C-alpha positions in Angstrom: 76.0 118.8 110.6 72.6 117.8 109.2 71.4 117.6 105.5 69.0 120.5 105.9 72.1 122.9 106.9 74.4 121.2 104.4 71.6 122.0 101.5 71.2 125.8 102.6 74.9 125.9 102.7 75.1 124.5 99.1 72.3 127.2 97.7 73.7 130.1 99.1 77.7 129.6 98.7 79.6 129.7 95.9 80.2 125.9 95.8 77.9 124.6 93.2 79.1 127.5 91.0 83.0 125.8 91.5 81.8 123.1 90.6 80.3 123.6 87.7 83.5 126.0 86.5 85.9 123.2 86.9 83.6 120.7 85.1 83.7 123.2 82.2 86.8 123.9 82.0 87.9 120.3 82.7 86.3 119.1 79.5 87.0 122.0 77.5 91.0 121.0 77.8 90.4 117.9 77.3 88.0 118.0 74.1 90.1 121.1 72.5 93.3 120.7 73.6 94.1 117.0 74.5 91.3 115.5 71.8 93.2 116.8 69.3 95.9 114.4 69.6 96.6 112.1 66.8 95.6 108.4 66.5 98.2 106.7 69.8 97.3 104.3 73.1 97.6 107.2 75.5 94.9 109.7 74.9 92.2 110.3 77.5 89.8 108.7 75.3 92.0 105.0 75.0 93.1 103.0 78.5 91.8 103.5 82.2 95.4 104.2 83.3 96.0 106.8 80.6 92.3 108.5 81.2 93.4 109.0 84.8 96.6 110.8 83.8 95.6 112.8 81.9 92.3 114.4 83.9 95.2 114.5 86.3 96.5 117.4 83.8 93.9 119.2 84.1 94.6 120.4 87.2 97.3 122.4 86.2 94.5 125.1 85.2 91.9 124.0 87.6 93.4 123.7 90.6 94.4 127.5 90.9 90.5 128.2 89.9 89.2 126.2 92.6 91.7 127.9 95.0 90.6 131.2 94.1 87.0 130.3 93.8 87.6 128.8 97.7 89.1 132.1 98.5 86.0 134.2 97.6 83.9 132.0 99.2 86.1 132.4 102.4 85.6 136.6 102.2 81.9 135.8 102.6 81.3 136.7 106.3 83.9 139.3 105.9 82.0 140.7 103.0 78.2 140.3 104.6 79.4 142.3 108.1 78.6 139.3 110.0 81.9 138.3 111.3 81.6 140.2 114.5 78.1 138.2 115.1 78.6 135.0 114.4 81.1 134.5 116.5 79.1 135.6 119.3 77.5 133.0 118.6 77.5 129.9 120.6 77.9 127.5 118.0 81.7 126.6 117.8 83.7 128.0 114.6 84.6 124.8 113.8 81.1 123.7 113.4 80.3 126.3 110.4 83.8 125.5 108.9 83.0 121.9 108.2 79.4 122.9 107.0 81.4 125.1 104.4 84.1 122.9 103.6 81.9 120.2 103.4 79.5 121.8 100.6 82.7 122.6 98.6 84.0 118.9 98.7 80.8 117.9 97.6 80.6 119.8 94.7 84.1 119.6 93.5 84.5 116.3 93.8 81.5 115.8 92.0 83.2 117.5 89.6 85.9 116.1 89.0 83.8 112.5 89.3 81.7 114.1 86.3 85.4 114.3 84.4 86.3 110.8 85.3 82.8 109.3 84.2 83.0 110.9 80.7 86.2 110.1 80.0 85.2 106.5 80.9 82.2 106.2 78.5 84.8 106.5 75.9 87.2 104.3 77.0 84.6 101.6 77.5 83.8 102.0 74.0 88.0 101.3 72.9 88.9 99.0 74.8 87.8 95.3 76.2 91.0 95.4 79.3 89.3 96.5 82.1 90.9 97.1 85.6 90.9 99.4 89.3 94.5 100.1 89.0 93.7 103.7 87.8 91.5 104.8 90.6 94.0 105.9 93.2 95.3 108.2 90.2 91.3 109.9 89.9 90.9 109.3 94.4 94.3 112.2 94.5 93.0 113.9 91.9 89.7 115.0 92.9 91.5 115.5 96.7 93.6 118.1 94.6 90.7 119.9 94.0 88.7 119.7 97.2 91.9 120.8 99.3 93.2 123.6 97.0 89.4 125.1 97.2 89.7 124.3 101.7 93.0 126.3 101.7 92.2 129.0 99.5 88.6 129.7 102.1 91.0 129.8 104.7 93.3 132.0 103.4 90.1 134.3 102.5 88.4 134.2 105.8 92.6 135.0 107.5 93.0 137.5 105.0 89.5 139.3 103.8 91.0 141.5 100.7 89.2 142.0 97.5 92.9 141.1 96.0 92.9 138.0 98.1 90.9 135.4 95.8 93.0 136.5 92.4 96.4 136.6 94.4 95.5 133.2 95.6 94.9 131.8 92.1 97.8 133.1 91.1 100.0 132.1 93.7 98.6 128.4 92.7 99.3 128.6 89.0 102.9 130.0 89.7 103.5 127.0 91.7 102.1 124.9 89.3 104.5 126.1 86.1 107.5 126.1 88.4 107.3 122.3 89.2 106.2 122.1 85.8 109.5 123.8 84.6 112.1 122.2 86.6 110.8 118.9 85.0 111.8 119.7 81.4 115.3 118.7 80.2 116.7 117.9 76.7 117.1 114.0 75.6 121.0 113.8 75.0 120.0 111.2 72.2 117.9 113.3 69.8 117.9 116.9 71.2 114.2 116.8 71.6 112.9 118.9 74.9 111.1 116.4 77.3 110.4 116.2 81.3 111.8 113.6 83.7 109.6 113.0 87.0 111.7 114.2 90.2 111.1 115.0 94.0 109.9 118.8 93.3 107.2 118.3 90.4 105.5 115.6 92.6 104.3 118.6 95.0 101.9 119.4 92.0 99.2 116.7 91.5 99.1 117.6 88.1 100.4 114.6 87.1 102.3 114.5 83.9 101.5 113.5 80.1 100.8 109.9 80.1 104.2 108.5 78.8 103.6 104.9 77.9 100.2 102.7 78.2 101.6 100.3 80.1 103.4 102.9 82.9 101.5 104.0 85.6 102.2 106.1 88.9 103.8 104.0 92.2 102.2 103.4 94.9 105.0 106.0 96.9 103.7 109.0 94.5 99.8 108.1 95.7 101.1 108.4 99.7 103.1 110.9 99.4 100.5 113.5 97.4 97.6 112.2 99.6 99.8 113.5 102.5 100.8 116.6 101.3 97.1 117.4 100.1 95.6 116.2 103.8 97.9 119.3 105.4 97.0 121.4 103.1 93.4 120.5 103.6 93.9 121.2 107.0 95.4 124.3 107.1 92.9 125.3 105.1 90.5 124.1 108.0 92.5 125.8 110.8 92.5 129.5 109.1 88.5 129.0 108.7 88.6 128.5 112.5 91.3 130.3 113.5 90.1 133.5 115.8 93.8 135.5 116.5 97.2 135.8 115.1 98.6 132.9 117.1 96.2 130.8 116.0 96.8 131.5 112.5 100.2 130.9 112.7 99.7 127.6 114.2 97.4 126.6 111.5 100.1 126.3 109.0 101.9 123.9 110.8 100.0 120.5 109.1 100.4 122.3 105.5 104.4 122.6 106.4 104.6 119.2 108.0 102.5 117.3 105.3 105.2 119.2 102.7 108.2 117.6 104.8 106.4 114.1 105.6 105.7 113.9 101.5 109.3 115.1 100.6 110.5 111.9 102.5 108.1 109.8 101.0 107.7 110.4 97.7 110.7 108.8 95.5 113.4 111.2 94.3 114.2 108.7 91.7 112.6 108.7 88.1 112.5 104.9 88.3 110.4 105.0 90.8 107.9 107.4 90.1 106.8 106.0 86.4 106.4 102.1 86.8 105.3 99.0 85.0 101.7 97.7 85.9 102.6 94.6 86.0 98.9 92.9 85.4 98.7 95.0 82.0 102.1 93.8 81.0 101.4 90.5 81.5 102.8 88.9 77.9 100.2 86.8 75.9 102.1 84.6 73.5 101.3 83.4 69.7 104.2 81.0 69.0 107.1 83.6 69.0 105.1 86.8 69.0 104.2 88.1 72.3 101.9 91.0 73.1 101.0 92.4 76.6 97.5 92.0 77.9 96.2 95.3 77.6 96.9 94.9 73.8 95.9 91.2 73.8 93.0 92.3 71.4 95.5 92.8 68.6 97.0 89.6 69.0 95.2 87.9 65.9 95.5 90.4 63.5 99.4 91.3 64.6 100.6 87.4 65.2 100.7 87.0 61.3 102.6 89.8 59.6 105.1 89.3 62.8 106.0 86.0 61.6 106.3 86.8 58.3 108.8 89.6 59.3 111.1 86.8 61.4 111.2 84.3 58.7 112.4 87.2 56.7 115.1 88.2 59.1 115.9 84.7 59.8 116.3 83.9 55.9 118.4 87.2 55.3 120.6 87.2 58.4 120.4 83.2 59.2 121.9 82.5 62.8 122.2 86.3 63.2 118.4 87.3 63.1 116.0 87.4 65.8 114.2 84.7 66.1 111.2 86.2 68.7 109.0 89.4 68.7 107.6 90.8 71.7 106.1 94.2 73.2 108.1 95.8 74.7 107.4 96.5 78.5 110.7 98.4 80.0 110.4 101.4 81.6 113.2 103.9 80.2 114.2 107.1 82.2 114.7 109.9 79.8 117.7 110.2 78.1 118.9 106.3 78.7 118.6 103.8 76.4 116.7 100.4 76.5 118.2 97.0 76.7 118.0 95.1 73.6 118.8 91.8 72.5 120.0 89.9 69.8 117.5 87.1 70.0 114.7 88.6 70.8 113.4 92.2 68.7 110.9 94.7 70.7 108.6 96.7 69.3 106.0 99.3 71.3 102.7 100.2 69.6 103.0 103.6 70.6 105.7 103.5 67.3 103.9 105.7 64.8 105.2 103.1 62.1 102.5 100.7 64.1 99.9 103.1 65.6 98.0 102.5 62.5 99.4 99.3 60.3 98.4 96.1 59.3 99.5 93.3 56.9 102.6 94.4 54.9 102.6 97.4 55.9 103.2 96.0 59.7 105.5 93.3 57.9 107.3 96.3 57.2 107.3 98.8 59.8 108.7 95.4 62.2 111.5 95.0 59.6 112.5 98.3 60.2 112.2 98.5 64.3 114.0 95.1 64.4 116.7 95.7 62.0 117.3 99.5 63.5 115.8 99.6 66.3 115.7 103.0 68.3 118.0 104.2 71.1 116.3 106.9 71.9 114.0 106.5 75.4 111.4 108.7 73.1 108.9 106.7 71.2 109.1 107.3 67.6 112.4 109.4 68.4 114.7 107.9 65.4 117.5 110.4 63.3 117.9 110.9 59.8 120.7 107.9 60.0 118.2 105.5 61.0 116.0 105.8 58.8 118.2 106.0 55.8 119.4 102.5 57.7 116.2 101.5 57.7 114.8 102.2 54.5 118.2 100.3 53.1 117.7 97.3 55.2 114.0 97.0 54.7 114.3 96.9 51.1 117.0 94.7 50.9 115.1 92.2 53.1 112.2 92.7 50.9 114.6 92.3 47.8 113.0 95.1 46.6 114.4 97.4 43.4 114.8 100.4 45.0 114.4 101.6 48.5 111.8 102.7 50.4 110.4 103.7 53.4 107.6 106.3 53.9 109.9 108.1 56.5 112.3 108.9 53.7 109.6 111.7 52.8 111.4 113.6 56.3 114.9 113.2 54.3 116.0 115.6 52.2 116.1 115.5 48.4 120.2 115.1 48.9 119.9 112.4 52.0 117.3 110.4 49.9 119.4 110.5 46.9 122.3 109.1 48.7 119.9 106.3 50.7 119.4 105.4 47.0 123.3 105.4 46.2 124.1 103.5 48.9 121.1 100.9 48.2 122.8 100.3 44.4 126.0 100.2 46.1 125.2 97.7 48.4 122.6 95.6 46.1 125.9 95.4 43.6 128.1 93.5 45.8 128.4 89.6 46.5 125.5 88.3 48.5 127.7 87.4 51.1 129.2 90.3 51.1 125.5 92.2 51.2 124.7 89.7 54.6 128.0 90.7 56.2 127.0 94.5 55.7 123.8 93.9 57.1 124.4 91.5 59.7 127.2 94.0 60.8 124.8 97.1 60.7 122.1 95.6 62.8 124.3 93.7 65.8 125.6 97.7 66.1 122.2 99.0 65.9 120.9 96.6 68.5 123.6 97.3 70.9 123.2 101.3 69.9 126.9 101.9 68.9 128.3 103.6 65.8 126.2 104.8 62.6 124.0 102.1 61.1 123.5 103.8 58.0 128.1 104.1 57.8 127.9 100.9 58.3 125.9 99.5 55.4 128.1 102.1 53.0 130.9 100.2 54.5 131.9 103.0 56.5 133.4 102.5 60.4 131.7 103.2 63.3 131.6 106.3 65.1 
């Protein structure tokens, strides 16, 4: 191969045109559909590791394009009448295959490149934490593309069809929902539909909505889709070269044998699939408030109001309060709850109490994660019990008049008339009495047993 044949092959295939399809459509999901996400840390727009997961979910609508686009361009010499010639030809099949394959790679994965570049620009502009951790997650992804469009021209040039092309797109996006689909479960916590990472999803590079800043894919998930992409790839190669029957047959041997090779490599448990980047999650301490480095920005203008909400802890509960802050950096499966402790509260800024805070406000919103924290392995996920519990213990921290809590605007008008009952209630007693309430309410909450809101009424766990 040459660069004069590899430009003819680019002007007069279909490969530019794929590319420029799967820019569009690329950054039309993203701008319409993800952009219009509210204010959070895991947009595309935020952190390097999130940008790459979610271009990664693109693919769910691209890939099948660039399959089908890979399949029309593989009905060329069918199409032309030249089949019959050019392989009388005495330049070797595979020869013109790799000419063809190679154009498509190259504009594809420009493509995709084109994706990644603009969603950097913008994370440039958000965020001084800066690492390489995300490129493996971009490297698969743009191999998604360039071996969905190599299989779909083989599978065009084995079976030349007008139908061939769409049937081959849709084969790809029916693949892509099913893995999609046996993802999604209920959290047994809060009822709330979510997805939990497993063996049969990981098939689809689509990779998933990015779950937590600080989470990114293993280094397992990155083998085993590189694996399972490189036999596809190659099948894909085979059928462009493949002259009989037999042969075709044969070809999809390294699609079937990447498939099993990725199945034993890729981990079947969610714990492993989701993990901790540990150089982001590195804690950077001011006295007894700890943030992680990828939020080490936030450090100045957090370490204060943080403080402010211990000593108030420490002077309502006494030995009982926490007496440290720090981000939390656990990984929760779905549907399990996190590992708290008494000494130490967590708090994730992916909370929508801190997404946008500062000064009492974030005074506030850590009163009312430390005091109730949540259970749930959803962020943000807390029930109507929690924050009636938390609008009671807030304000009785804050020895405020009445309770309050901007969440109580989700209550109804009966729930948020009997927060305010409860709050008299409780505000009427002995102030030893009131601590014991508390105190008991939030060494439940923390280990996630019984009703925190029953409990400061001076009802029983559940």
């Amino acid at each position: 191969m040459n660069a004069r044949v590899l430009r003819i092959e680019l002007k007069r295939s279909v490969a530019p045109w794929a590319g420029v399809a799967a820019l569009t459509m690329a950054l039309a999901f993203l701008y319409l559909i993800v952009g219009t996400d509210g204010p959070g840390l895991t947009g595309w727009r935020d952190q390097w590791t999130s940008m790459a997961l979610e271009t990664r979910r693109v693919l769910d609508f691209v890939w099948p394009l660039t399959a089908g686009l890979g399949a029309l361009q593989g009905l060329r010499d069918h199409r032309s009448g030249a089949s019959e010639l050019l392989t009388s030809t005495p330049r070797p099949a595979s020869h013109r295959a790799a000419v063809l394959s190679a154009a498509t790679a190259i504009a594809l994965a420009a493509a995709f490149a084109a994706v990644v570049l603009v969603g950097g620009v913008h994370v440039l502009a958000n965020t001084g934490y800066t690492h390489l951790g995300w490129l493996p997650i971009s490297l698969v992804g743009a191999l998604t593309a360039v071996s969905g469009a190599v299989l779909g021209m083989g599978v065009g040039r084995a079976l030349p069809f007008m139908l061939t092309p769409p049937a081959v797109a849709a084969a790809v996006l029916v693949f892509t929902v099913l893995t999609d689909m046996s993802s999604m479960k209920v959290d047994a916590a809060t009822g709330l539909p979510g997805s939990e990472p497993n063996l049969f999803p990981l098939l689809s590079p689509a990779a998933q909505e990015a779950r937590d800043v600080l989470l990114t894919l293993s280094v397992p998930v990155h083998v085993g889709q590189t694996i399972w992409l490189c036999g596809m790839a190659a099948t894909g190669f085979a059928l462009l070269t493949a002259a009989s029957p037999r042969s075709r047959l044969v070809a999809l041997t390294p699609v079937l044998a990447g498939a099993a090779l990725a199945l034993l490599v890729l981990p079947s448990d969610p714990r492993q699939v989701y993990v901790v980047d540990k150089a982001a999650a590195r804690l950077v301490c001011d006295g007894p408030v700890c943030v992680t480095s990828i939020h080490r920005s936030r450090l100045d203008d957090f370490a204060s109001p943080a403080k402010d909400a211990l000593r108030m802890m420490g002077d309502a509960l006494g030995d009982q309060a926490p007496v440290s802050l720090r981000e939390n950096t656990e990984v929760w499966p779905d549907s399990s709850g996190p590992h708290r402790s008494r000494r130490t509260a967590l708090f994730d800024f992916e909370d929508d109490g801190l997404a946008a805070t500062e000064g009492k406000e974030l005074t506030r919103a850590l009163l009312a994660g430390s005091l109730v924290p949540r259970c749930s392995a959803y962020a943000g996920a807390v029930s109507s019990s929690d924050v009636s519990a938390q609008s009671v213990a807030t304000s009785w921290v804050l020895g405020e008049r009445e309770p309050y809590s901007g969440d109580m605007v989700y209550l109804s008008r009966d729930q948020q008339e009997e927060v305010r009952e409860v709050y008299r209630e409780l505000t009427g007693l002995p102030r030893a009495e009131q601590r014991a309430r508390v105190t008991k309410m939030y060494l439940g909450a923390v280990a996630c047993k019984g009703d925190p809101f029953a409990a400061l009424g001076g009802g029983t766990s559940r």
